[in-house]
Coordinates of C-alpha atoms and ligand atoms in Angstrom, one line a residue:
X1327 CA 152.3 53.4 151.1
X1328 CA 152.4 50.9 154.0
X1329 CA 150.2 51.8 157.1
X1330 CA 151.6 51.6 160.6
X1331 CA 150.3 48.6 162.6
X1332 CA 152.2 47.5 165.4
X1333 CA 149.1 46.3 167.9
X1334 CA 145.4 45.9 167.2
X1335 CA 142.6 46.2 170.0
X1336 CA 139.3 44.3 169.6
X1337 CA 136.2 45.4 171.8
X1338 CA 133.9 43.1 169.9
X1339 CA 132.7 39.7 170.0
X1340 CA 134.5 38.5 166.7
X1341 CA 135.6 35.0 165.6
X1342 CA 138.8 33.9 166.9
X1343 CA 139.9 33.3 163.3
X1344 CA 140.0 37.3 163.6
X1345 CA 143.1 37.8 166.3
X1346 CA 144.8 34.0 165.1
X1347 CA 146.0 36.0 161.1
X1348 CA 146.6 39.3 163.1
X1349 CA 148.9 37.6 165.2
X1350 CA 150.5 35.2 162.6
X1351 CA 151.3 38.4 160.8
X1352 CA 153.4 39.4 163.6
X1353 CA 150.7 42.1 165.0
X1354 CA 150.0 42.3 168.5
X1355 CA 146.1 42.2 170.1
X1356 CA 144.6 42.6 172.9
X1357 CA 140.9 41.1 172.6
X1358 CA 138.5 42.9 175.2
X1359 CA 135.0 42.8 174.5
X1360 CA 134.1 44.3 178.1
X1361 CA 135.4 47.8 176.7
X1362 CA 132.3 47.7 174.5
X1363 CA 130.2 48.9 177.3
X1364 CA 133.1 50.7 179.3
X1365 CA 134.0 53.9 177.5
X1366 CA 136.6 54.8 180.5
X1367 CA 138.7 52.2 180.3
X1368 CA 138.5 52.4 176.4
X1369 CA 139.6 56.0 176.8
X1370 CA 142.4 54.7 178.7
X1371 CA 143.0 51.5 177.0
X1372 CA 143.0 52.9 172.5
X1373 CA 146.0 54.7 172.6
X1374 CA 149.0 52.6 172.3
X1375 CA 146.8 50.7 169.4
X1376 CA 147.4 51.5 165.7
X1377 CA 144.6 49.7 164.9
X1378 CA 140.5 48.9 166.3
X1379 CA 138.2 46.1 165.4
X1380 CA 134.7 46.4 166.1
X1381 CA 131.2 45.0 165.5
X1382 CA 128.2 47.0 166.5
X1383 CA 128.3 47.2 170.1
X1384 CA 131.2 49.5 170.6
X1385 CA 130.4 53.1 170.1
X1386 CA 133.2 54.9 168.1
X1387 CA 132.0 58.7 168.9
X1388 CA 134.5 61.4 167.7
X1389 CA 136.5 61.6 171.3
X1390 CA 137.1 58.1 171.3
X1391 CA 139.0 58.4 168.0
X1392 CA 140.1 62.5 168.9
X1393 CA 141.8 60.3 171.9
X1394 CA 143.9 58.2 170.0
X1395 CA 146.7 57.7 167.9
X1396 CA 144.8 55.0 165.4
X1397 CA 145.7 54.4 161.6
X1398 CA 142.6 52.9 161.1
X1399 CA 139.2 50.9 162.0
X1400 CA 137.9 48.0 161.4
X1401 CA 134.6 46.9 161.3
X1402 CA 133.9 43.2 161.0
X1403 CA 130.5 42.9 159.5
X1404 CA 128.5 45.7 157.1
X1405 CA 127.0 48.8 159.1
X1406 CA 129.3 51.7 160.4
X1407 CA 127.0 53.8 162.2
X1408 CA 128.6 53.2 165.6
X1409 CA 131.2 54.9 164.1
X1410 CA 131.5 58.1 163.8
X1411 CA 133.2 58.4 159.9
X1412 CA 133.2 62.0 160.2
X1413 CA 135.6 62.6 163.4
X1414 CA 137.7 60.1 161.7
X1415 CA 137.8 61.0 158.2
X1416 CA 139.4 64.0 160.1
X1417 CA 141.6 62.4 162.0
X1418 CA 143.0 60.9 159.2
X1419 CA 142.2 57.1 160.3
X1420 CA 141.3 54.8 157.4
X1421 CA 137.3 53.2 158.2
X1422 CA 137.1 49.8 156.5
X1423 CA 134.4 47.5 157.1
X1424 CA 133.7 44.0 155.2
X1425 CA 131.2 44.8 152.3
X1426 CA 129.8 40.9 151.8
X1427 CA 130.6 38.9 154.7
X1428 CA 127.3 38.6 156.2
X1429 CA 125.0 39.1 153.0
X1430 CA 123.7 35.8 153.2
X1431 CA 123.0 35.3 157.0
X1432 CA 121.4 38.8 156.7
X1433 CA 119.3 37.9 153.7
X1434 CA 118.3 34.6 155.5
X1435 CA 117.3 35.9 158.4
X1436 CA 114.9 38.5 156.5
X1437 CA 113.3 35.2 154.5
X1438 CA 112.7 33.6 157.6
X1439 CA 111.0 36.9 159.1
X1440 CA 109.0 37.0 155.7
X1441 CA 108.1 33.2 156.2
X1442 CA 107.6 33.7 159.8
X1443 CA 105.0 36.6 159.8
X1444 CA 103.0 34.6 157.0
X1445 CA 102.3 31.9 158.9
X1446 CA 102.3 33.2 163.3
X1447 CA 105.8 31.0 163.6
X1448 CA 106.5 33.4 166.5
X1449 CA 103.3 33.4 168.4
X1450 CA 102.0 30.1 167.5
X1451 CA 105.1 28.5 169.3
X1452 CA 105.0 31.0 172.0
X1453 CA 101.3 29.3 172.7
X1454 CA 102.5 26.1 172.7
X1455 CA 105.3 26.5 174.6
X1456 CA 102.1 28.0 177.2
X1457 CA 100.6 24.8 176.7
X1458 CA 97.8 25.9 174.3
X1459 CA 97.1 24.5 170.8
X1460 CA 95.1 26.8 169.5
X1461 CA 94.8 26.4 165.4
X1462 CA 92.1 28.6 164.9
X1463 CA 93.6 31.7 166.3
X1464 CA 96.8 31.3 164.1
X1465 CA 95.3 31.3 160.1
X1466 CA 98.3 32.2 158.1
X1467 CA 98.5 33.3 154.1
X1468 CA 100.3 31.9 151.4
X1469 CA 103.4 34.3 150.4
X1470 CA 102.8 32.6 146.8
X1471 CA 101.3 35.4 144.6
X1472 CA 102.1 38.3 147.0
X1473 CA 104.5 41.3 146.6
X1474 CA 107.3 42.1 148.2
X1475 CA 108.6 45.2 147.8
X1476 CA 112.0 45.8 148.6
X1477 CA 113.8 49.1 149.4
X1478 CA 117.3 48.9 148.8
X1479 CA 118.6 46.6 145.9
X1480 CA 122.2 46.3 146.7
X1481 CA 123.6 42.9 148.1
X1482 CA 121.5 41.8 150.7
X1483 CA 118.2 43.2 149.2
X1484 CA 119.0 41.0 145.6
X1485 CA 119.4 37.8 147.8
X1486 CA 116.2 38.6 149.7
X1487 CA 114.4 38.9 146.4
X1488 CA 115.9 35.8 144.8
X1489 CA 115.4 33.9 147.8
X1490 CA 111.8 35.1 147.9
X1491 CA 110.6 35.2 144.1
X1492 CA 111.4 30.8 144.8
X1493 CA 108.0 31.0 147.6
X1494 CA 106.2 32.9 144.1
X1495 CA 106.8 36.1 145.5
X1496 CA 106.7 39.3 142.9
X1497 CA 109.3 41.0 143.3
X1498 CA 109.1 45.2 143.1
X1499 CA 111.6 47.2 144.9
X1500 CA 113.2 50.7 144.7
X1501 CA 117.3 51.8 145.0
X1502 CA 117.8 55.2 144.0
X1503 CA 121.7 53.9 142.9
X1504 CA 120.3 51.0 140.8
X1505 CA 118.6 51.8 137.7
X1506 CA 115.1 50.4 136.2
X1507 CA 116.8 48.4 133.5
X1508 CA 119.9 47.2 136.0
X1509 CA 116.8 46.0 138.7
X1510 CA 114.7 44.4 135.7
X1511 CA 118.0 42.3 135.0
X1512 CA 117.7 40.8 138.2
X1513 CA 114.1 40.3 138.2
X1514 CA 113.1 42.9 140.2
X1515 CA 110.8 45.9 139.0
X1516 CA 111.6 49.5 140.0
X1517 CA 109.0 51.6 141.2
X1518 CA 109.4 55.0 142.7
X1519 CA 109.0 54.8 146.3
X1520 CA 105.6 56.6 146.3
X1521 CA 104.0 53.7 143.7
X1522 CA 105.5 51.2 145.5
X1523 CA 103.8 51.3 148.7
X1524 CA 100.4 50.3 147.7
X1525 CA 101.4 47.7 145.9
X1526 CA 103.3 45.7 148.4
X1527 CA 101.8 43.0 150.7
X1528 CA 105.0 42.7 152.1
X1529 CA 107.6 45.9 152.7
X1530 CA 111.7 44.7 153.5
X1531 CA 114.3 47.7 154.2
X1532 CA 118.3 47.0 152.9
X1533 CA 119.6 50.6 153.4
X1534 CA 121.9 51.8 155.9
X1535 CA 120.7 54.5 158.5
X1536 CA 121.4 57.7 157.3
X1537 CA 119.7 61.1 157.1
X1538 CA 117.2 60.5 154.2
X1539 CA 116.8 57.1 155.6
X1540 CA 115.6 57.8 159.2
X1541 CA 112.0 56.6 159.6
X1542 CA 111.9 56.3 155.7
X1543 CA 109.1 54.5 156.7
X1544 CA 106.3 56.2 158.7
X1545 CA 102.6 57.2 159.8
X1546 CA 102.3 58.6 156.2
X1547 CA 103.9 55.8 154.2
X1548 CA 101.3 52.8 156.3
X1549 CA 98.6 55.2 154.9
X1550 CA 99.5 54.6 151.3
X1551 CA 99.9 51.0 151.8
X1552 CA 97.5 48.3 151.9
X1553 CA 95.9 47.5 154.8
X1554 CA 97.7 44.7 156.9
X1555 CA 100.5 45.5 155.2
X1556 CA 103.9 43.3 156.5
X1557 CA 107.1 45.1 156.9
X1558 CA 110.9 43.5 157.6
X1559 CA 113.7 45.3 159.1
X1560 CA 116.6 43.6 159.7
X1561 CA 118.8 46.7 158.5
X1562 CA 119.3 49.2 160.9
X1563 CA 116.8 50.8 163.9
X1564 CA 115.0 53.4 162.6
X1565 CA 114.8 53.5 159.5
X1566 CA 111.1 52.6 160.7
X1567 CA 109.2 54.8 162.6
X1568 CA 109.0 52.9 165.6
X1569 CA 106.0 54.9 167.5
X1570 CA 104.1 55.4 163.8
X1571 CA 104.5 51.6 163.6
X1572 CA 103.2 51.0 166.9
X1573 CA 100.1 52.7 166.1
X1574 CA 99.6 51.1 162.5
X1575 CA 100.4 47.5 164.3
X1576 CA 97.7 49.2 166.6
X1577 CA 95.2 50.0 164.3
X1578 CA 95.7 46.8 161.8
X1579 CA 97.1 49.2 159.2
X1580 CA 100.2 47.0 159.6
X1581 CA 99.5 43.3 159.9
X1582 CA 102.8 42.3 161.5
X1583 CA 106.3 43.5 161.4
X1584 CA 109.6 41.9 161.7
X1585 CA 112.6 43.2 163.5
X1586 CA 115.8 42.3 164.2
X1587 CA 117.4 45.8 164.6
X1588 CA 115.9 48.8 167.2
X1589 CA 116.7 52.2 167.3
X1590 CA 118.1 51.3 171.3
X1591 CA 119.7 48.0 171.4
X1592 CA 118.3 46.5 173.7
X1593 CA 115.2 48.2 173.5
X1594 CA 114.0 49.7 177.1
X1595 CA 110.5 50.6 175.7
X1596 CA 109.2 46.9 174.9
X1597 CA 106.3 48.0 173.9
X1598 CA 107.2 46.5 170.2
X1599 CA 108.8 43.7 170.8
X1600 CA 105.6 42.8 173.4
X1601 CA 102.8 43.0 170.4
X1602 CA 101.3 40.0 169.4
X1603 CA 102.1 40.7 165.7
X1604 CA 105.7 42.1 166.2
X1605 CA 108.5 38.8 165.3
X1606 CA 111.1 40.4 167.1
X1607 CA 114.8 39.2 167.4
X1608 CA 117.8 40.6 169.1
X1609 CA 119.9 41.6 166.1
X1610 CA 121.3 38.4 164.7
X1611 CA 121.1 39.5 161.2
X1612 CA 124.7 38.7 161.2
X1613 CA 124.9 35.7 163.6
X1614 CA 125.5 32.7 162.2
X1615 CA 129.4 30.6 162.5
X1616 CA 129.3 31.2 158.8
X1617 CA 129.0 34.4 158.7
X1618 CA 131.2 35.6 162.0
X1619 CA 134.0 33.6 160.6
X1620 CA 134.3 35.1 157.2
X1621 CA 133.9 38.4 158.7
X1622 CA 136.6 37.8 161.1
X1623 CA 138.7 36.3 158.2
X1624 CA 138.2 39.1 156.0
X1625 CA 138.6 42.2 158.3
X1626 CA 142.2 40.8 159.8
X1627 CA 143.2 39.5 156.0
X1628 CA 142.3 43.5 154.7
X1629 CA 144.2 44.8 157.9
X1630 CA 146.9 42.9 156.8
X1631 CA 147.2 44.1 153.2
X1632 CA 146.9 47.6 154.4
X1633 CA 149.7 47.5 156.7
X1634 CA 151.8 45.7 153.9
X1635 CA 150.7 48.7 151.0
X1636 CA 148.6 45.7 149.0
X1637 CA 145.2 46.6 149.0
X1638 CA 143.2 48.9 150.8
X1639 CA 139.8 46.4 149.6
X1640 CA 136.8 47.8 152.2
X1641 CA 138.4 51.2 153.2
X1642 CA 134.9 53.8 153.0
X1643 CA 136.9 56.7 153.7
X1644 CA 140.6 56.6 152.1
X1645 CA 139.6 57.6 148.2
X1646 CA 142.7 59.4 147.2
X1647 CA 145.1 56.5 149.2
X1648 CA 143.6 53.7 147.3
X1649 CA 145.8 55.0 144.2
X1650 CA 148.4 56.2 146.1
X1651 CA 148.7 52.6 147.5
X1652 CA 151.4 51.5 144.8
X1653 CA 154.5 52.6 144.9
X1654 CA 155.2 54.2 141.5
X1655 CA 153.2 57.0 142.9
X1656 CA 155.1 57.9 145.4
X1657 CA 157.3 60.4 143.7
X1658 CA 153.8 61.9 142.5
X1659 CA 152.8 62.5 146.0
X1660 CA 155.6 63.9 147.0
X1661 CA 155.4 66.4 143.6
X1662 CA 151.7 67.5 144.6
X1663 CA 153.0 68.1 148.2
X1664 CA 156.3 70.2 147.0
X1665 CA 153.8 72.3 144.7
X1666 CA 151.3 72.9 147.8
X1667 CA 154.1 73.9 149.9
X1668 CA 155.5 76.1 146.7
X1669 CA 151.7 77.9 146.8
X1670 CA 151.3 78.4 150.0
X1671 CA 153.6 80.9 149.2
X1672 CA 151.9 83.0 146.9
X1673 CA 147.9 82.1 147.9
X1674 CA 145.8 82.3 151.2
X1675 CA 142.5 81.1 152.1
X1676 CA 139.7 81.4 150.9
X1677 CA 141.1 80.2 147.3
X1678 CA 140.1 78.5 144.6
X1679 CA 143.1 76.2 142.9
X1680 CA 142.6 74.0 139.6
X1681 CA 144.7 70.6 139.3
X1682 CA 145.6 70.3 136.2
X1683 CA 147.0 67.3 135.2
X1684 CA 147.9 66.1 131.7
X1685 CA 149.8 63.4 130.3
X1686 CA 149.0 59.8 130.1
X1687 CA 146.3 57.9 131.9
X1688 CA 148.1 57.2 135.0
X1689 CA 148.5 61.0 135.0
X1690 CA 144.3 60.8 135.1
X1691 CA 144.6 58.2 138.3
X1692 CA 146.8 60.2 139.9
X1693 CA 144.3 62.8 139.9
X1694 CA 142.2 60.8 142.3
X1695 CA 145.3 62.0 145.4
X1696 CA 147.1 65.2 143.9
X1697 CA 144.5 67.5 145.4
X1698 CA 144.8 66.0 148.9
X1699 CA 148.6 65.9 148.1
X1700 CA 148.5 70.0 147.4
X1701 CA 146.8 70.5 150.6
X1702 CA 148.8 68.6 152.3
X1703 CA 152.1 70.8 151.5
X1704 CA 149.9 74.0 151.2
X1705 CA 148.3 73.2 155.0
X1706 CA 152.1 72.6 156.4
X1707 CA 150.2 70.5 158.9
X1708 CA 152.2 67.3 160.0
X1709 CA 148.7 66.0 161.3
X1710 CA 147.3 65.8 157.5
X1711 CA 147.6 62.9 155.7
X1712 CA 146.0 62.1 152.3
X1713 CA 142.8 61.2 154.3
X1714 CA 141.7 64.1 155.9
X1715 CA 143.6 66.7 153.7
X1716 CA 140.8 67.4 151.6
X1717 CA 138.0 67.6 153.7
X1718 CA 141.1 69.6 156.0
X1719 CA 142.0 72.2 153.5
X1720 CA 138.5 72.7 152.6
X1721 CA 137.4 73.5 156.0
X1722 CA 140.5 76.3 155.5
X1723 CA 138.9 77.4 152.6
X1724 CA 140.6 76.2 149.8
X1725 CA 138.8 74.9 146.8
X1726 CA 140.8 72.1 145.3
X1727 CA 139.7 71.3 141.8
X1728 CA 140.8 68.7 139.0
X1729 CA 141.2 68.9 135.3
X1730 CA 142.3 66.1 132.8
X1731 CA 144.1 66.9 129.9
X1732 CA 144.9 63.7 127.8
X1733 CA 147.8 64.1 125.8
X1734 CA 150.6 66.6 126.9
X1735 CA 154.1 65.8 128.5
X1736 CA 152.9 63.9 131.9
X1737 CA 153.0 67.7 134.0
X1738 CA 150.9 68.9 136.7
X1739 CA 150.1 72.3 136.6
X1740 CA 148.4 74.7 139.5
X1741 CA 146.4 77.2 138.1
X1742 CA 144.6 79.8 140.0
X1743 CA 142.1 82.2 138.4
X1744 CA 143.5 81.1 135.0
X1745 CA 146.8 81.9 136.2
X1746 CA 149.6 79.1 135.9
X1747 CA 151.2 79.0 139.2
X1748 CA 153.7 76.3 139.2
X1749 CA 153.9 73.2 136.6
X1750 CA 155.8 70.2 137.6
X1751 CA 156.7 66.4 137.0
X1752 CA 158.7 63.7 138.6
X1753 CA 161.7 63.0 137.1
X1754 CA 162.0 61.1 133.8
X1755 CA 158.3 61.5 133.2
X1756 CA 158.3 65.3 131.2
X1757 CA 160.5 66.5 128.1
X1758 CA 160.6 69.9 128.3
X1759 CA 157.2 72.6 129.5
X1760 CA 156.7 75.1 127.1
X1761 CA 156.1 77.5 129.2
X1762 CA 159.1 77.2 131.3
X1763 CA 162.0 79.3 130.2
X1764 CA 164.1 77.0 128.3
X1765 CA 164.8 74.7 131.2
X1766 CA 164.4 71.2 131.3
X1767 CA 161.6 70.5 134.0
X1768 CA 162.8 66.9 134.5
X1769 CA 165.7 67.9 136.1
X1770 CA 164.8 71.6 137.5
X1771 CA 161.8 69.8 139.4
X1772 CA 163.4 66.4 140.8
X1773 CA 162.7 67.9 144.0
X1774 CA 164.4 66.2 146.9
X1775 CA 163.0 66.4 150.6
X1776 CA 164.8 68.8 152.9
X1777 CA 166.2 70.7 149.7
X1778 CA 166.2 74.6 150.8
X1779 CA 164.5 76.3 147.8
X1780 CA 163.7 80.0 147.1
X1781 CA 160.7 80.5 145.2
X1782 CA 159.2 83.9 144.1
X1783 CA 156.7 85.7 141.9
X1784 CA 156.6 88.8 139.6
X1785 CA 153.8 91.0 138.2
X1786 CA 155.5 90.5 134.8
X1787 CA 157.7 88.0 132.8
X1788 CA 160.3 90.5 132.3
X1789 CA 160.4 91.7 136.0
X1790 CA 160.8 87.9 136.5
X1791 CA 164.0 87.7 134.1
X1792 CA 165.3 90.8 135.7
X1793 CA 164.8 89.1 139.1
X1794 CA 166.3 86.3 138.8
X1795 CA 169.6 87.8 137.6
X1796 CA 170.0 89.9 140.9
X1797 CA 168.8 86.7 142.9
X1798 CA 171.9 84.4 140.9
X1799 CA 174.2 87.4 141.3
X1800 CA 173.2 87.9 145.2
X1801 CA 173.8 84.1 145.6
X1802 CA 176.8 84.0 143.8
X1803 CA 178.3 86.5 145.6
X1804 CA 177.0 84.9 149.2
X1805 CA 178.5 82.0 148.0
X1806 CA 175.7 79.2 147.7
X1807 CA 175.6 77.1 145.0
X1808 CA 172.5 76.7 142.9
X1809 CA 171.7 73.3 141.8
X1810 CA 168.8 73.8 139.6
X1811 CA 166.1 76.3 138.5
X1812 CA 162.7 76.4 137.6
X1813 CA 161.4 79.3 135.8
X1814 CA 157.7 79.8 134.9
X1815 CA 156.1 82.9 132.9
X1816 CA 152.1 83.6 131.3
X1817 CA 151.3 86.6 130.0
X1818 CA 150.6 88.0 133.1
X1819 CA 153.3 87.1 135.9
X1820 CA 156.3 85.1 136.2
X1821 CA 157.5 82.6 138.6
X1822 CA 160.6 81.5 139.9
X1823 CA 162.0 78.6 142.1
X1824 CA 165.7 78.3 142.4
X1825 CA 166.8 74.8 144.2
X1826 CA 170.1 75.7 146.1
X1827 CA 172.9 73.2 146.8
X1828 CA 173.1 74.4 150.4
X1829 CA 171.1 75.8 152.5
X1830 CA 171.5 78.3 154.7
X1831 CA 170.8 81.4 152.5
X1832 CA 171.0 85.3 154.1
X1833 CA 167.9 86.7 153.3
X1834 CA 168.6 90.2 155.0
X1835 CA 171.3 90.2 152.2
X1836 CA 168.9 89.4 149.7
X1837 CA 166.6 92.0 150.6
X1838 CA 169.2 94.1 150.7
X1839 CA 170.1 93.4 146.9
X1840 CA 166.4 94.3 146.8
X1841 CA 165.3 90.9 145.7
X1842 CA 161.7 90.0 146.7
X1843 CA 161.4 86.8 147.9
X1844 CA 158.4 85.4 148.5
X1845 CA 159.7 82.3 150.7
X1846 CA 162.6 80.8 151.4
X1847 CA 161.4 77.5 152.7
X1848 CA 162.5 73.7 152.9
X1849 CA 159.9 71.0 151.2
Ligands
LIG2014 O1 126.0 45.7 160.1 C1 126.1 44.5 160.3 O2 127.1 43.9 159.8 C2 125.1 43.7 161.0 O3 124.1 44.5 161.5 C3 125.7 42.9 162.1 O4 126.0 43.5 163.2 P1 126.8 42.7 164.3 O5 128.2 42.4 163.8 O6 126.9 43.7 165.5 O7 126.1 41.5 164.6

């Protein structure tokens, strides 16, 4: 599943590595870092663009990306809060960012805060540069001995503590994705967040701003911790309580804090960045020529083997494409979609539908996009893609649920309430469904785009039977040509879809023959 991308804006400073593999692979950019700041011409500028490349200075809100026609965006470096995932999980646009590019330069820069609150780095030189040389007022402590806790033990918080534990650091931490014995392996001891604080001498944050992370730490948190406690943010603004740290810098509760990151960038209130213990630095986590060439590198390279249906390596928001990516799948898709266009016949929102797919264990992967492939065809939206069609038909009310049966004949079933709707496979990959009426499925359900088809639904299996002879008669006598049937029965109902040879078909006739037909549609 290859992704469109014709032309690529960037409205970032990134690495001229970045636009040199875009363009070798034959895409078009248009590099504009002033669009950062001008949302206007942005507006005006995104829409002939398949594709965005940002760092953090762009804002991506949700009618920047409702305004355009993207496939996907890029973000060279780690965080995506500037863009807003949400509006374009919607939308359908693939977010990728590049997971490890700037581990180390971000790790780095957090030692160096570490080392740099320890011993006054920051104000000392600022004296000097004053010409003072005052050695009194600047008595630093040995980091040997002392804790650092660290909050947040994915890649840039392990680094941190390796890095640190080399100064004879202990190293405690808390990650509530990484257990006690996975932490211990690397050398760091778990703590829950409420034993951790008073332990620390030193506090570093490596979690991305979101809801249960904003001003993590706070007023109440500096009270639990020792006094002159040192904390590191070089994550994201806010995750600290910038006025609660304020008044524990204030008050000697904290003993010195160092940021890189601010909830505004850059900060109008300078109140922080102006007190004598605050090591402040204008978010350069990720600046260093190592680390803005690999992200540069990495975020073209992964556009690249998007476009070309490789890889979709960094995509946060395109679960169900990553396995619809190779093409063996694609016949799959297109099954899931047939059978949500086949049920939106029969069902309405709200619903709930079970997934059921059994077979083999690609028939488990495939799992991963049949549901958004259902919605898809049940939405009959040509704005849905297999990005935003679950979070779509959910919106509409329709629960889409999976089920793994290993084993079985490589089918996919839609079951509602218990009730088999539909079962289907692609062709060659089913011997014959039990339940089905004595016809091969493999050939009854190789369905082929813009086949006309005429699908219907009884109360009974016999009323079904009965049915379906009028509705072969009817057709016979109109003259079109049926090229295969699927027939479908529980206990309860029966189901029908007849694939004709040529479309058009009378319905008044039909309904005159008194046949009820619950759709005639085109997949
Ligand atoms: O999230 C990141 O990758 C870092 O904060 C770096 O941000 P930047 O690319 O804007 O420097």
């Amino acid at each position: 599943m290859a992704l469109k991308l014709n032309s690529v804006l960037i409205t970032d400073d990134v690495d001229p590595k970045c636009i040199d593999i875009l363009k070798r692979n034959g895409v078009e950019v248009v590099f504009n870092p002033k669009l950062a700041k001008d949302k206007e011409a942005l507006l005006a500028e995104l829409p002939r663009h398949d594709g965005l490349i940002v760092r953090s200075a762009t804002k991506v809100t949700a009618d920047v990306i409702n305004a355009s026609n993207l496939s996907i965006i890029g973000r060279a470096g780690t965080g995506t809060d500037n863009i807003d995932s949400v509006a374009a999980t919607n939308k359908g646009v693939i977010v990728m960012n590049t997971p490890g590019g700037n581990t180390i330069s971000a790790a780095e820069l957090t030692c160096a805060m570490i080392c740099g609150l320890s011993r006054n780095i920051g104000t000392a030189c600022i004296s000097m540069k004053e010409g003072r040389w005052d050695r009194k007022l600047f008595m630093g402590s040995e980091l040997q001995g002392k804790t650092l806790a660290v909050v947040g033990l994915g890649r840039i918080g392990r680094e941190v503590a390796s890095r640190m534990r080399s100064f004879g650091m202990k190293t405690i931490g808390y990650d509530p994705l990484v257990s006690a014995e996975e932490s211990a392996a690397f050398d760091v001891t778990s703590y829950p967040l409420e034993e951790l604080w008073p332990l620390a001498d030193y506090i570093t944050v490596h979690v991305p701003l979101i809801p249960p992370t904003k001003n993590l730490i706070n007023g109440s948190v500096f009270s639990k911790c020792k006094k002159g406690v040192k904390v590191i943010n070089c994550a994201r603004g806010g995750i600290i309580d910038e006025v609660e740290l304020l008044e524990a810098l204030n008050s000697g509760q904290c003993g010195g804090a160092g940021l890189d990151v601010f909830v505004q960038e850059p900060p109008k209130d300078q109140s922080l960045v102006q007190h004598p213990n605050v090591l402040a630095t204008p978010h350069l986590g990720a600046s260093t020529t190592e680390a803005q060439s690999r992200v540069a590198e990495e975020i073209a390279q992964q556009f690249i083997d998007a476009r070309d249906g490789k890889s979709l390596f960094g995509a946060l928001n395109a679960k169900a494409l990553v396995n619809a990516m190779d093409p063996v799948q694609q016949p799959m898709i297109e099954l899931g979609r047939c059978m949500g266009v086949m049920a939106s016949c029969v069902v309405s929102a709200p619903s709930k539908l079970l997934v059921k797919a059994s077979g083999d264990a690609g028939m488990k992967t495939a799992l991963s996009f049949l549901p958004a492939a259902v919605g898809i065809g049940l939405m009959k939206n040509s704005a849905l893609n297999l990005i935003n069609a679950p979070a779509l038909a959910k919106a509409a009310g329709y629960e889409l649920c999976t089920e793994y049966v290993a084993g079985g004949d490589n089918s996919v079933s839609l079951v509602q309430d218990g009730v088999n709707l539909f079962t289907g496979c692609v062709e060659g990959k089913c011997s014959v469904l039990t339940q089905l009426a004595g016809v091969p499925l493999h050939n009854a359900m190789t369905l082929v785009s813009g086949s006309s088809y005429i699908m219907f639904t009884t109360s009974t299996k016999q009323a079904k039977d009965e049915a379906l002879i009028t509705l072969l008669g009817s057709l016979g006598s109109q003259g079109v040509a049926v090229s295969s049937l699927v027939t479908g029965s529980s206990e309860t109902n029966g189901a029908c879809l007849v694939q004709l040879s040529s479309a058009p078909l009378n319905t008044e006739a039909l309904a005159a023959a008194g046949i009820q037909v619950c759709k005639h549609f085109v997949l």
